[in-house]
PDB file of C-alpha atoms in Angstrom:
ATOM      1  CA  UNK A   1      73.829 281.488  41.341  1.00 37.00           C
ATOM      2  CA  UNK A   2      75.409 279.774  44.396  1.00 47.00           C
ATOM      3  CA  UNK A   3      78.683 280.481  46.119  1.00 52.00           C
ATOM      4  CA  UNK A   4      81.501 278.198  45.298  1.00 55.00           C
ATOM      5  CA  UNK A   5      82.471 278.018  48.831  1.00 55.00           C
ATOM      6  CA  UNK A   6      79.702 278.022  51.477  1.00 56.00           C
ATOM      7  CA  UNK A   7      81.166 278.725  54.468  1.00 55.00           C
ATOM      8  CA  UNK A   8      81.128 281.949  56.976  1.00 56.00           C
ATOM      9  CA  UNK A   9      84.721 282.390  56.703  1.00 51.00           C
ATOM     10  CA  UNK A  10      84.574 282.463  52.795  1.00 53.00           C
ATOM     11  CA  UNK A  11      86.145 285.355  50.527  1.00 53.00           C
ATOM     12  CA  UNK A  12      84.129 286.784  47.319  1.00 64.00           C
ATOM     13  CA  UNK A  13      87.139 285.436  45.410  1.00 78.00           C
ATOM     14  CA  UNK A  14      88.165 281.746  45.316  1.00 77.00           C
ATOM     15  CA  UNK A  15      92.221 280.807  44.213  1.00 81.00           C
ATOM     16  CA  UNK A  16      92.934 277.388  44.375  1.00 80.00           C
ATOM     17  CA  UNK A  17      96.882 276.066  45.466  1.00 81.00           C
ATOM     18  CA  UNK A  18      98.847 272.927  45.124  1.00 80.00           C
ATOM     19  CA  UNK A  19     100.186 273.926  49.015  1.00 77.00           C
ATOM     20  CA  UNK A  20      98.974 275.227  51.702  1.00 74.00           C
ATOM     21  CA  UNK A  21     100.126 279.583  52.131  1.00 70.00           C
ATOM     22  CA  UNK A  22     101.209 277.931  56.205  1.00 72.00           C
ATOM     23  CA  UNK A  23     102.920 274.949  56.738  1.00 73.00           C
ATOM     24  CA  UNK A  24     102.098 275.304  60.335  1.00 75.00           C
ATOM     25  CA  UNK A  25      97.873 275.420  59.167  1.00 70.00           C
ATOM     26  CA  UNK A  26      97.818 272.828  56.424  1.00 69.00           C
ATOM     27  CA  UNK A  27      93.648 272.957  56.182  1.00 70.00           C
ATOM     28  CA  UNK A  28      92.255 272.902  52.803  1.00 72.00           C
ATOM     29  CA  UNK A  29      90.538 276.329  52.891  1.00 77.00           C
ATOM     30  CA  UNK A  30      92.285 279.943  54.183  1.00 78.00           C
ATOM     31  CA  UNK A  31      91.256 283.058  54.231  1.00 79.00           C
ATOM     32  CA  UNK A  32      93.997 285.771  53.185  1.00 80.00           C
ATOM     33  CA  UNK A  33      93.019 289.534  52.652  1.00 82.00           C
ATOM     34  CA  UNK A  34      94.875 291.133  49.657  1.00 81.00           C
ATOM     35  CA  UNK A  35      94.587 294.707  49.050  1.00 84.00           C
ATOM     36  CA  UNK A  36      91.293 294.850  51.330  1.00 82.00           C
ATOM     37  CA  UNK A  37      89.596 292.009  49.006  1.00 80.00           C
ATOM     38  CA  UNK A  38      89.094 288.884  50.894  1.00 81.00           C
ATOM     39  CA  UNK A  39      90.268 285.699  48.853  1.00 81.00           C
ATOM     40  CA  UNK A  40      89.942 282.090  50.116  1.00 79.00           C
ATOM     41  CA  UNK A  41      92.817 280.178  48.961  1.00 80.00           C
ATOM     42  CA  UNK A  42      91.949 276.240  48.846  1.00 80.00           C
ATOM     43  CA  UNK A  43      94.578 273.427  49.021  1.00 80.00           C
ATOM     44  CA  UNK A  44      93.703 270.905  46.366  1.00 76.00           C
ATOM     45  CA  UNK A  45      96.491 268.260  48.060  1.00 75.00           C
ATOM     46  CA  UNK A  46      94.897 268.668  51.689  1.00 73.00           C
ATOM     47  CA  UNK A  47      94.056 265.339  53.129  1.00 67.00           C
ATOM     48  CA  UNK A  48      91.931 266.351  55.688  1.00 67.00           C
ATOM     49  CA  UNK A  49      88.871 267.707  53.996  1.00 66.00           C
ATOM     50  CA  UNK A  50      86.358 267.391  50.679  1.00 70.00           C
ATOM     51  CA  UNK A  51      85.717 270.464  50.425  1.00 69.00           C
ATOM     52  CA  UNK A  52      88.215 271.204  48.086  1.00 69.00           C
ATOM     53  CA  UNK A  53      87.324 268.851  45.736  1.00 70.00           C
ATOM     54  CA  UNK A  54      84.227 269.981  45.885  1.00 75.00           C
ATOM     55  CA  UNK A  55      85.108 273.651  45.496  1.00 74.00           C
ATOM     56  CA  UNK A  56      86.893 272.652  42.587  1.00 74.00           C
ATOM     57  CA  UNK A  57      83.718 271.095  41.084  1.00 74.00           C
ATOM     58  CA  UNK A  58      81.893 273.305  41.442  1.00 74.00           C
ATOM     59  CA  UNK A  59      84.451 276.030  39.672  1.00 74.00           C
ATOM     60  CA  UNK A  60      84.354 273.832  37.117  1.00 76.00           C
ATOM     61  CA  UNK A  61      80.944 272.697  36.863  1.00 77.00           C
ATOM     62  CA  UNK A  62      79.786 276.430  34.899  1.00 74.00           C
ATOM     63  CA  UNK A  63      82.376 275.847  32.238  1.00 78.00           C
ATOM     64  CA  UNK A  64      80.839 272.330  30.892  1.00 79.00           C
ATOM     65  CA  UNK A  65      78.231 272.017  28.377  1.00 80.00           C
ATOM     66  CA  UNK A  66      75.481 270.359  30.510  1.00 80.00           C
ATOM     67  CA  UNK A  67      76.274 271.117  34.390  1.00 77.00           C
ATOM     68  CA  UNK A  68      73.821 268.502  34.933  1.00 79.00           C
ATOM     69  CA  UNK A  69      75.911 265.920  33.890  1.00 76.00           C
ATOM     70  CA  UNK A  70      79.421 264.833  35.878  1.00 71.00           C
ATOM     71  CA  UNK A  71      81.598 262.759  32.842  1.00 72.00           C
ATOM     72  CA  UNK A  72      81.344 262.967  29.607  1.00 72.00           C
ATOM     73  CA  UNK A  73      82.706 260.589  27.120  1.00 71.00           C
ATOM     74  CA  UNK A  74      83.593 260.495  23.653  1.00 68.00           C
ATOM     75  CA  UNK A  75      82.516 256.558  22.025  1.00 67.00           C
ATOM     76  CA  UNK A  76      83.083 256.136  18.614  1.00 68.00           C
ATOM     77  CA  UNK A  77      82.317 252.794  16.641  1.00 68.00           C
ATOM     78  CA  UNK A  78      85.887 252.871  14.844  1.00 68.00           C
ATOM     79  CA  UNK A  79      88.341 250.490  14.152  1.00 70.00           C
ATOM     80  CA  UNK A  80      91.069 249.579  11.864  1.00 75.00           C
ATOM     81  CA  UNK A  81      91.883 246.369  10.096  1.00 82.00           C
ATOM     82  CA  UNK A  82      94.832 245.379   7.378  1.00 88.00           C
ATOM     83  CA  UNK A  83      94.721 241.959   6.150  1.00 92.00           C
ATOM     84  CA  UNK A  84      97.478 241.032   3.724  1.00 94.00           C
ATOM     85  CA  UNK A  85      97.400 237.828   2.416  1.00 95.00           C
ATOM     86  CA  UNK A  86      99.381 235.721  -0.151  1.00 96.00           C
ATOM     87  CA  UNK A  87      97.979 232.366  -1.639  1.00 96.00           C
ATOM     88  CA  UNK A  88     100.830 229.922  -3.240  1.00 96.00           C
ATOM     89  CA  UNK A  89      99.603 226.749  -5.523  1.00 96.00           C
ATOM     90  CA  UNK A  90     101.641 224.357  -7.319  1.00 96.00           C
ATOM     91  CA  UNK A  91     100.001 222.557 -10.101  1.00 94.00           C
ATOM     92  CA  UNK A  92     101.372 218.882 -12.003  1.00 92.00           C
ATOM     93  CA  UNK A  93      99.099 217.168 -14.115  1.00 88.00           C
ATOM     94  CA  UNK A  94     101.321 213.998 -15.300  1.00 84.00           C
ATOM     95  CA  UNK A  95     100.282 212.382 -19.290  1.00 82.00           C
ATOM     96  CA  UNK A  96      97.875 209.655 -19.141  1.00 80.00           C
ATOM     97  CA  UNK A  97      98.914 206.226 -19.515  1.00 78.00           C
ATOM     98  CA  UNK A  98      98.121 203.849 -22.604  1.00 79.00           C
ATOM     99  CA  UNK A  99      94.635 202.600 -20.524  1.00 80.00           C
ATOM    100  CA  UNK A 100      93.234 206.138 -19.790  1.00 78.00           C
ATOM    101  CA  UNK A 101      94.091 206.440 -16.367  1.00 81.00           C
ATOM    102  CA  UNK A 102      96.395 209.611 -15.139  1.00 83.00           C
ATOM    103  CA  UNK A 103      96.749 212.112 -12.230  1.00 84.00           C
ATOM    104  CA  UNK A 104      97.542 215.398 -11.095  1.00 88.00           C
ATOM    105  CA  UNK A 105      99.643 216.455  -8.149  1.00 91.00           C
ATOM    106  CA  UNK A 106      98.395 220.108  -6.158  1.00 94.00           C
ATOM    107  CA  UNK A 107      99.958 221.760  -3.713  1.00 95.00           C
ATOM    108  CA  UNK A 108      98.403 224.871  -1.925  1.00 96.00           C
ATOM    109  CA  UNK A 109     100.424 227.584   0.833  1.00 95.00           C
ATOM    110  CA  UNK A 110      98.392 230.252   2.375  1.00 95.00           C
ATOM    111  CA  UNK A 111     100.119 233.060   4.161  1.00 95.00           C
ATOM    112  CA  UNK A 112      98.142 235.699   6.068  1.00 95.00           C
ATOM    113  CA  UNK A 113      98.748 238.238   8.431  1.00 92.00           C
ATOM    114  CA  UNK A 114      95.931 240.516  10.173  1.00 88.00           C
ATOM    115  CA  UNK A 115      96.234 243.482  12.189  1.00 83.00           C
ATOM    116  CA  UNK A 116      93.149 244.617  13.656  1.00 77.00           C
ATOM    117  CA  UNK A 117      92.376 247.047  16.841  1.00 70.00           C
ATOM    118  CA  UNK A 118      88.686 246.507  16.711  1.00 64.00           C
ATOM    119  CA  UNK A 119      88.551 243.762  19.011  1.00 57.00           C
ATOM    120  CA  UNK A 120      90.705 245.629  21.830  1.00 55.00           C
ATOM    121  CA  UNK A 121      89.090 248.735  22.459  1.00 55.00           C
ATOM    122  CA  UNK A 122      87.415 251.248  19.970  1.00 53.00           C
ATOM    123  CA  UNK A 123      86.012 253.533  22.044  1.00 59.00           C
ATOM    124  CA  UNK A 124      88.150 255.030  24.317  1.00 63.00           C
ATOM    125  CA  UNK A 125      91.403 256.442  22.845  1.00 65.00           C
ATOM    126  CA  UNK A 126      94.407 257.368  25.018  1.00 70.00           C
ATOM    127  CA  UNK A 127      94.584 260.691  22.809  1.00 73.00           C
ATOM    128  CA  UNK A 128      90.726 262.080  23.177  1.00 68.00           C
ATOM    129  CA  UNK A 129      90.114 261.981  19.739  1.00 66.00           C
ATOM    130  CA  UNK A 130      93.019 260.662  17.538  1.00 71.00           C
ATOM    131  CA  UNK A 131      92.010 257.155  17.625  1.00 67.00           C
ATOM    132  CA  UNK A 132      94.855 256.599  14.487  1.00 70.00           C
ATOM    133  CA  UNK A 133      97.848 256.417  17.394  1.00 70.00           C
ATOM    134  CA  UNK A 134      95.630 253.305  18.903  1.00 65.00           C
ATOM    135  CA  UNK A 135      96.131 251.340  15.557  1.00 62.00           C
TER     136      UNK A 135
END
């Protein structure tokens, strides 16, 4: 097991901040003593430094499934399609006349309408997992 923070002036304990504990000393990583236990408090909005981010990582890094791997994403071949459709046709056949000859008059209207999130993007939702709110 390695230290979170590698550093000389590190405590045993680690508490991450959205500000630094001194506006005067805005560096990303203080040491503070609190009843006798040494605590290094790291600034996740410092500017100067990567080691909180890194810090941070690492914190993080024993929680995930595989530490080996940085990002994990969720792909799923989904998608949703409604197709409604209506089909109009209009049919005349007119009597033949007294030589044999007639003819028929046809008329045909389709009218669709397709909604489909397939082609967009179907797998990544915005909501991990609820991939219904995309559609």
């Amino acid at each position: 097991m390695r230290p979170l923070l590698n550093s000389s002036t590190a405590g045993d304990l680690v508490r991450f901040v959205l500000a630094p504990s001194d506006a005067a000393n805005p560096n990303s990583v203080v040491r503070i003593v609190e009843f006798g236990v040494p605590i290094s408090l790291i600034n996740l909005n410092s500017f100067t430094s990567t080691t909180s981010v890194n810090t941070a990582l690492a914190a993080l890094n024993s929680l995930r499934l595989d530490p080996s791997k940085g990002e994990l994403e969720q792909l799923i071949p989904v998608g949703n399609s409604v197709y409604h459709g209506l089909t109009l046709e209009l049919r005349h056949r007119f009597r033949s006349i007294k030589n044999g000859a007639g003819f028929s008059f046809r008329a045909v209207y389709t009218l669709s309408f397709l909604k489909d999130d397939g082609i967009v993007n179907t797998s990544d939702a915005l909501v991990p997992g609820d991939f219904q709110r995309e559609f």
